[in-house]
Amino acid sequence: MSDKSEKKEKKDIIEEAIIGKVLFTEEQIAERAKEIAAQIDKDFEGEEVILLCTLKGSILWMADLMKYMKTDARIDFISASSYGASTTSSGVVKIAYEPTINMYEKNVIVVEDIVDTGRTLTYMMPKLMERGPKCVKLCTMLNKNARREDHVEPDYIGFEVDDLFIIGYGLDFDQRFRGLPYISYLDEKDVENL
Ligand code: IMP
Ligand code: MG
């Protein structure tokens, strides 16, 4: 089989996997992001806010929030990830990129793609507290409560999701599908075929 036809076949598999499995459309995500942006504006009226985007999965959700917020938030990025390419996280957390912005006595909102076991945030939050912020809040696009191991309660939640392997709108499977403009999921059969 040539490279080209192999690629086409994979594309078909992906499309098949995704058809009928859209959990949230681009429009639904935008609506929810607008509601949360308005809530943040209200909660931090007249105050300075730093939006801290967790790489890489949160970039589209972060872009929506900062676009819809009226508050002129400063932004920065942090990369804290579990090792490995699998549909369940390995539990070993590593900080690969540290924010450079000064958080001292500032309101920081961590912008997450999805909270799953909660391990990443349990590791990351105390590290941020060491920087002496006024407060640290958590805004997640998706909350997967079913698999929570550590006590993590997001302050702002886009959508609750069941125990599925979510892809799209920033979320990946093995670094793929981040650019899908909607939120979908893969099941075991799809994963075998990819
Ligand atoms: P936690 O440490 O188990 O809460 O996992 C946090 C990170 O694992 C998230 O920020 C995601 O990057 C990734 N993750 C967890 N669940 C999913 C999923 O269903 N799809 C894609 N990535 C996920
Ligand atoms: Mg993440």
mmCIF file of C-alpha atoms and ligand atoms in Angstrom:
data_model
loop_
_atom_site.group_PDB
_atom_site.id
_atom_site.type_symbol
_atom_site.label_atom_id
_atom_site.label_comp_id
_atom_site.label_asym_id
_atom_site.label_seq_id
_atom_site.Cartn_x
_atom_site.Cartn_y
_atom_site.Cartn_z
ATOM 1 C CA MET A 1 0.000 0.000 0.000
ATOM 2 C CA SER A 2 1.355 3.431 -0.891
ATOM 3 C CA ASP A 3 1.881 6.069 1.758
ATOM 4 C CA LYS A 4 -0.853 8.198 0.256
ATOM 5 C CA SER A 5 -3.595 5.550 0.301
ATOM 6 C CA GLU A 6 -2.555 4.518 3.805
ATOM 7 C CA LYS A 7 -3.058 8.110 4.920
ATOM 8 C CA LYS A 8 -6.461 8.312 3.278
ATOM 9 C CA GLU A 9 -7.508 5.137 5.010
ATOM 10 C CA LYS A 10 -6.504 6.535 8.381
ATOM 11 C CA LYS A 11 -8.399 9.746 7.678
ATOM 12 C CA ASP A 12 -11.515 7.671 6.889
ATOM 13 C CA ILE A 13 -11.122 5.741 10.121
ATOM 14 C CA ILE A 14 -10.889 8.968 12.078
ATOM 15 C CA GLU A 15 -13.965 10.391 10.391
ATOM 16 C CA GLU A 16 -15.897 7.185 11.056
ATOM 17 C CA ALA A 17 -14.766 7.227 14.655
ATOM 18 C CA ILE A 18 -15.969 10.751 15.100
ATOM 19 C CA ILE A 19 -19.287 10.708 13.263
ATOM 20 C CA GLY A 20 -22.149 10.637 15.725
ATOM 21 C CA LYS A 21 -19.809 11.058 18.645
ATOM 22 C CA VAL A 22 -19.591 14.809 18.927
ATOM 23 C CA LEU A 23 -20.141 15.663 22.596
ATOM 24 C CA PHE A 24 -19.966 19.455 22.273
ATOM 25 C CA THR A 25 -20.015 21.548 19.105
ATOM 26 C CA GLU A 26 -17.927 24.642 18.447
ATOM 27 C CA GLU A 27 -21.054 26.765 19.048
ATOM 28 C CA GLN A 28 -21.806 25.110 22.386
ATOM 29 C CA ILE A 29 -18.214 25.605 23.514
ATOM 30 C CA ALA A 30 -18.291 29.289 22.499
ATOM 31 C CA GLU A 31 -21.561 29.833 24.398
ATOM 32 C CA ARG A 32 -20.162 28.246 27.544
ATOM 33 C CA ALA A 33 -16.860 30.152 27.244
ATOM 34 C CA LYS A 34 -18.833 33.427 27.024
ATOM 35 C CA GLU A 35 -20.797 32.564 30.178
ATOM 36 C CA ILE A 36 -17.656 31.689 32.124
ATOM 37 C CA ALA A 37 -15.779 34.757 30.822
ATOM 38 C CA ALA A 38 -18.648 36.945 32.083
ATOM 39 C CA GLN A 39 -18.576 35.188 35.463
ATOM 40 C CA ILE A 40 -14.803 35.747 35.789
ATOM 41 C CA ASP A 41 -15.245 39.432 34.833
ATOM 42 C CA LYS A 42 -17.815 39.728 37.615
ATOM 43 C CA ASP A 43 -15.810 37.816 40.218
ATOM 44 C CA PHE A 44 -12.659 39.884 39.595
ATOM 45 C CA GLU A 45 -14.206 43.257 38.822
ATOM 46 C CA GLY A 46 -11.603 46.027 39.124
ATOM 47 C CA GLU A 47 -8.807 43.527 39.840
ATOM 48 C CA GLU A 48 -5.814 42.257 37.928
ATOM 49 C CA VAL A 49 -6.039 38.729 36.583
ATOM 50 C CA ILE A 50 -3.441 36.362 35.174
ATOM 51 C CA LEU A 51 -4.702 33.512 33.003
ATOM 52 C CA LEU A 52 -2.268 30.615 33.202
ATOM 53 C CA CYS A 53 -2.780 28.224 30.308
ATOM 54 C CA THR A 54 -1.675 24.622 30.850
ATOM 55 C CA LEU A 55 0.008 23.401 27.683
ATOM 56 C CA LYS A 56 -0.846 22.030 25.292
ATOM 57 C CA GLY A 57 -4.458 20.953 25.620
ATOM 58 C CA SER A 58 -5.906 24.212 26.914
ATOM 59 C CA ILE A 59 -4.877 26.594 24.142
ATOM 60 C CA LEU A 60 -8.233 26.830 22.349
ATOM 61 C CA TRP A 61 -10.262 27.102 25.576
ATOM 62 C CA MET A 62 -7.803 29.739 26.822
ATOM 63 C CA ALA A 63 -8.125 31.682 23.546
ATOM 64 C CA ASP A 64 -11.924 31.658 23.899
ATOM 65 C CA LEU A 65 -11.846 32.870 27.503
ATOM 66 C CA MET A 66 -9.396 35.718 26.896
ATOM 67 C CA LYS A 67 -11.308 36.755 23.784
ATOM 68 C CA TYR A 68 -14.671 36.913 25.583
ATOM 69 C CA MET A 69 -13.435 38.405 28.886
ATOM 70 C CA LYS A 70 -13.742 42.165 29.255
ATOM 71 C CA THR A 71 -10.964 42.158 31.866
ATOM 72 C CA ASP A 72 -7.582 42.848 30.298
ATOM 73 C CA ALA A 73 -5.942 39.721 31.670
ATOM 74 C CA ARG A 74 -2.234 39.033 31.494
ATOM 75 C CA ILE A 75 -1.408 35.571 30.227
ATOM 76 C CA ASP A 76 1.276 32.961 30.669
ATOM 77 C CA PHE A 77 1.788 29.268 30.114
ATOM 78 C CA ILE A 78 2.815 26.254 32.157
ATOM 79 C CA SER A 79 3.524 22.754 30.968
ATOM 80 C CA ALA A 80 2.947 20.015 33.512
ATOM 81 C CA SER A 81 2.406 16.640 32.002
ATOM 82 C CA SER A 82 2.234 12.966 32.814
ATOM 83 C CA TYR A 83 4.619 10.803 30.846
ATOM 84 C CA GLY A 84 3.684 8.437 28.060
ATOM 85 C CA ALA A 85 1.339 7.950 25.136
ATOM 86 C CA SER A 86 -1.630 6.114 26.491
ATOM 87 C CA THR A 87 -5.285 6.808 27.220
ATOM 88 C CA THR A 88 -4.658 6.753 30.976
ATOM 89 C CA SER A 89 -2.106 9.007 32.632
ATOM 90 C CA SER A 90 0.940 7.359 34.177
ATOM 91 C CA GLY A 91 0.899 9.291 37.422
ATOM 92 C CA VAL A 92 4.397 10.726 37.041
ATOM 93 C CA VAL A 93 4.132 14.499 36.685
ATOM 94 C CA LYS A 94 6.872 16.651 35.213
ATOM 95 C CA ILE A 95 7.001 20.457 34.800
ATOM 96 C CA ALA A 96 8.529 21.051 31.387
ATOM 97 C CA TYR A 97 7.855 24.797 31.109
ATOM 98 C CA GLU A 98 7.731 27.278 33.998
ATOM 99 C CA PRO A 99 5.773 30.536 33.741
ATOM 100 C CA THR A 100 7.937 33.681 33.720
ATOM 101 C CA ILE A 101 5.255 36.214 34.740
ATOM 102 C CA ASN A 102 5.336 37.693 38.265
ATOM 103 C CA MET A 103 2.406 36.178 40.221
ATOM 104 C CA TYR A 104 3.178 37.826 43.559
ATOM 105 C CA GLU A 105 -0.093 39.110 45.093
ATOM 106 C CA LYS A 106 -1.920 38.633 41.797
ATOM 107 C CA ASN A 107 -5.123 36.706 41.051
ATOM 108 C CA VAL A 108 -4.146 33.654 39.029
ATOM 109 C CA ILE A 109 -6.630 31.513 37.125
ATOM 110 C CA VAL A 110 -5.228 28.190 35.950
ATOM 111 C CA VAL A 111 -6.889 27.327 32.647
ATOM 112 C CA GLU A 112 -7.097 23.546 32.149
ATOM 113 C CA ASP A 113 -8.407 21.398 29.334
ATOM 114 C CA ILE A 114 -9.651 18.526 31.499
ATOM 115 C CA VAL A 115 -9.363 17.437 35.115
ATOM 116 C CA ASP A 116 -9.203 13.660 35.252
ATOM 117 C CA THR A 117 -7.507 11.958 38.245
ATOM 118 C CA GLY A 118 -6.492 15.392 39.546
ATOM 119 C CA ARG A 119 -2.844 14.358 39.940
ATOM 120 C CA THR A 120 -1.393 17.016 37.648
ATOM 121 C CA LEU A 121 -3.087 19.825 39.562
ATOM 122 C CA THR A 122 -2.289 18.360 42.969
ATOM 123 C CA TYR A 123 1.336 18.527 41.921
ATOM 124 C CA MET A 124 1.153 21.926 40.258
ATOM 125 C CA MET A 125 -0.954 23.999 42.706
ATOM 126 C CA PRO A 126 1.538 24.000 45.648
ATOM 127 C CA LYS A 127 4.297 25.004 43.208
ATOM 128 C CA LEU A 128 2.231 28.022 42.143
ATOM 129 C CA MET A 129 1.424 28.911 45.781
ATOM 130 C CA GLU A 130 5.174 29.231 46.430
ATOM 131 C CA ARG A 131 5.101 32.307 44.162
ATOM 132 C CA GLY A 132 2.893 34.173 46.653
ATOM 133 C CA PRO A 133 -0.204 34.874 44.512
ATOM 134 C CA LYS A 134 -3.233 36.623 46.029
ATOM 135 C CA CYS A 135 -5.332 33.621 44.974
ATOM 136 C CA VAL A 136 -5.208 30.688 42.574
ATOM 137 C CA LYS A 137 -8.475 29.586 40.950
ATOM 138 C CA LEU A 138 -9.073 26.773 38.494
ATOM 139 C CA CYS A 139 -11.071 27.011 35.276
ATOM 140 C CA THR A 140 -11.387 23.753 33.363
ATOM 141 C CA MET A 141 -13.094 23.175 30.034
ATOM 142 C CA LEU A 142 -14.019 19.603 31.021
ATOM 143 C CA ASN A 143 -14.445 17.836 34.342
ATOM 144 C CA LYS A 144 -14.121 14.026 34.379
ATOM 145 C CA ASN A 145 -15.232 13.375 37.936
ATOM 146 C CA ALA A 146 -15.580 9.600 37.625
ATOM 147 C CA ARG A 147 -11.836 8.996 37.712
ATOM 148 C CA ARG A 148 -10.881 11.568 40.359
ATOM 149 C CA GLU A 149 -8.255 10.281 42.792
ATOM 150 C CA ASP A 150 -7.030 13.499 44.375
ATOM 151 C CA HIS A 151 -9.324 16.134 45.800
ATOM 152 C CA VAL A 152 -9.495 18.821 43.115
ATOM 153 C CA GLU A 153 -12.554 21.075 42.849
ATOM 154 C CA PRO A 154 -12.523 23.426 39.860
ATOM 155 C CA ASP A 155 -13.952 26.910 40.445
ATOM 156 C CA TYR A 156 -15.243 27.168 36.870
ATOM 157 C CA ILE A 157 -16.303 24.154 34.785
ATOM 158 C CA GLY A 158 -17.180 24.243 31.083
ATOM 159 C CA PHE A 159 -18.824 20.830 30.886
ATOM 160 C CA GLU A 160 -19.021 17.625 32.909
ATOM 161 C CA VAL A 161 -17.961 14.525 30.941
ATOM 162 C CA ASP A 162 -18.335 10.792 31.533
ATOM 163 C CA ASP A 163 -15.389 8.426 31.777
ATOM 164 C CA LEU A 164 -14.523 8.558 28.067
ATOM 165 C CA PHE A 165 -11.276 9.248 26.251
ATOM 166 C CA ILE A 166 -11.899 12.745 24.982
ATOM 167 C CA ILE A 167 -10.293 14.259 21.881
ATOM 168 C CA GLY A 168 -10.553 17.548 20.013
ATOM 169 C CA TYR A 169 -10.617 21.254 20.848
ATOM 170 C CA GLY A 170 -7.056 20.996 22.142
ATOM 171 C CA LEU A 171 -7.240 17.481 23.574
ATOM 172 C CA ASP A 172 -5.095 14.805 22.002
ATOM 173 C CA PHE A 173 -4.585 11.105 21.656
ATOM 174 C CA ASP A 174 -0.827 10.644 21.221
ATOM 175 C CA GLN A 175 -0.517 14.297 20.044
ATOM 176 C CA ARG A 176 -3.222 13.910 17.373
ATOM 177 C CA PHE A 177 -6.687 15.477 16.954
ATOM 178 C CA ARG A 178 -5.932 18.684 18.884
ATOM 179 C CA GLY A 179 -7.214 20.799 15.999
ATOM 180 C CA LEU A 180 -10.720 19.314 15.796
ATOM 181 C CA PRO A 181 -13.099 22.274 16.218
ATOM 182 C CA TYR A 182 -15.422 20.226 18.506
ATOM 183 C CA ILE A 183 -15.164 17.817 21.436
ATOM 184 C CA SER A 184 -15.465 14.124 20.640
ATOM 185 C CA TYR A 185 -14.193 10.827 22.047
ATOM 186 C CA LEU A 186 -12.457 7.628 21.007
ATOM 187 C CA ASP A 187 -13.526 4.178 22.096
ATOM 188 C CA GLU A 188 -11.321 1.094 22.325
ATOM 189 C CA LYS A 189 -12.181 -0.040 18.800
ATOM 190 C CA ASP A 190 -11.123 3.329 17.349
ATOM 191 C CA VAL A 191 -7.843 3.238 19.258
ATOM 192 C CA GLU A 192 -6.981 -0.237 17.859
ATOM 193 C CA ASN A 193 -7.555 1.045 14.329
ATOM 194 C CA LEU A 194 -5.476 4.230 14.620
HETATM 195 P P1 IMP B 1 -4.984 14.232 35.559
HETATM 196 O O1 IMP B 1 -3.633 14.552 36.148
HETATM 197 O O2 IMP B 1 -5.292 12.760 35.597
HETATM 198 O O3 IMP B 1 -6.109 15.059 36.143
HETATM 199 O O4 IMP B 1 -4.910 14.491 34.016
HETATM 200 C C1 IMP B 1 -4.681 15.699 33.541
HETATM 201 C C2 IMP B 1 -4.255 15.726 32.079
HETATM 202 O O5 IMP B 1 -4.314 14.462 31.405
HETATM 203 C C3 IMP B 1 -5.202 16.629 31.349
HETATM 204 O O6 IMP B 1 -4.861 17.980 31.534
HETATM 205 C C4 IMP B 1 -5.058 16.128 29.946
HETATM 206 O O7 IMP B 1 -3.956 16.768 29.330
HETATM 207 C C5 IMP B 1 -4.816 14.643 30.096
HETATM 208 N N1 IMP B 1 -6.111 13.916 29.944
HETATM 209 C C6 IMP B 1 -6.899 13.427 30.919
HETATM 210 N N2 IMP B 1 -8.002 12.861 30.417
HETATM 211 C C7 IMP B 1 -7.924 13.007 29.065
HETATM 212 C C8 IMP B 1 -8.791 12.636 27.967
HETATM 213 O O8 IMP B 1 -9.891 12.065 28.119
HETATM 214 N N3 IMP B 1 -8.351 12.975 26.722
HETATM 215 C C9 IMP B 1 -7.173 13.609 26.503
HETATM 216 N N4 IMP B 1 -6.345 13.986 27.489
HETATM 217 C C10 IMP B 1 -6.713 13.677 28.762
HETATM 218 MG MG MG B 2 -3.886 19.429 30.570
#
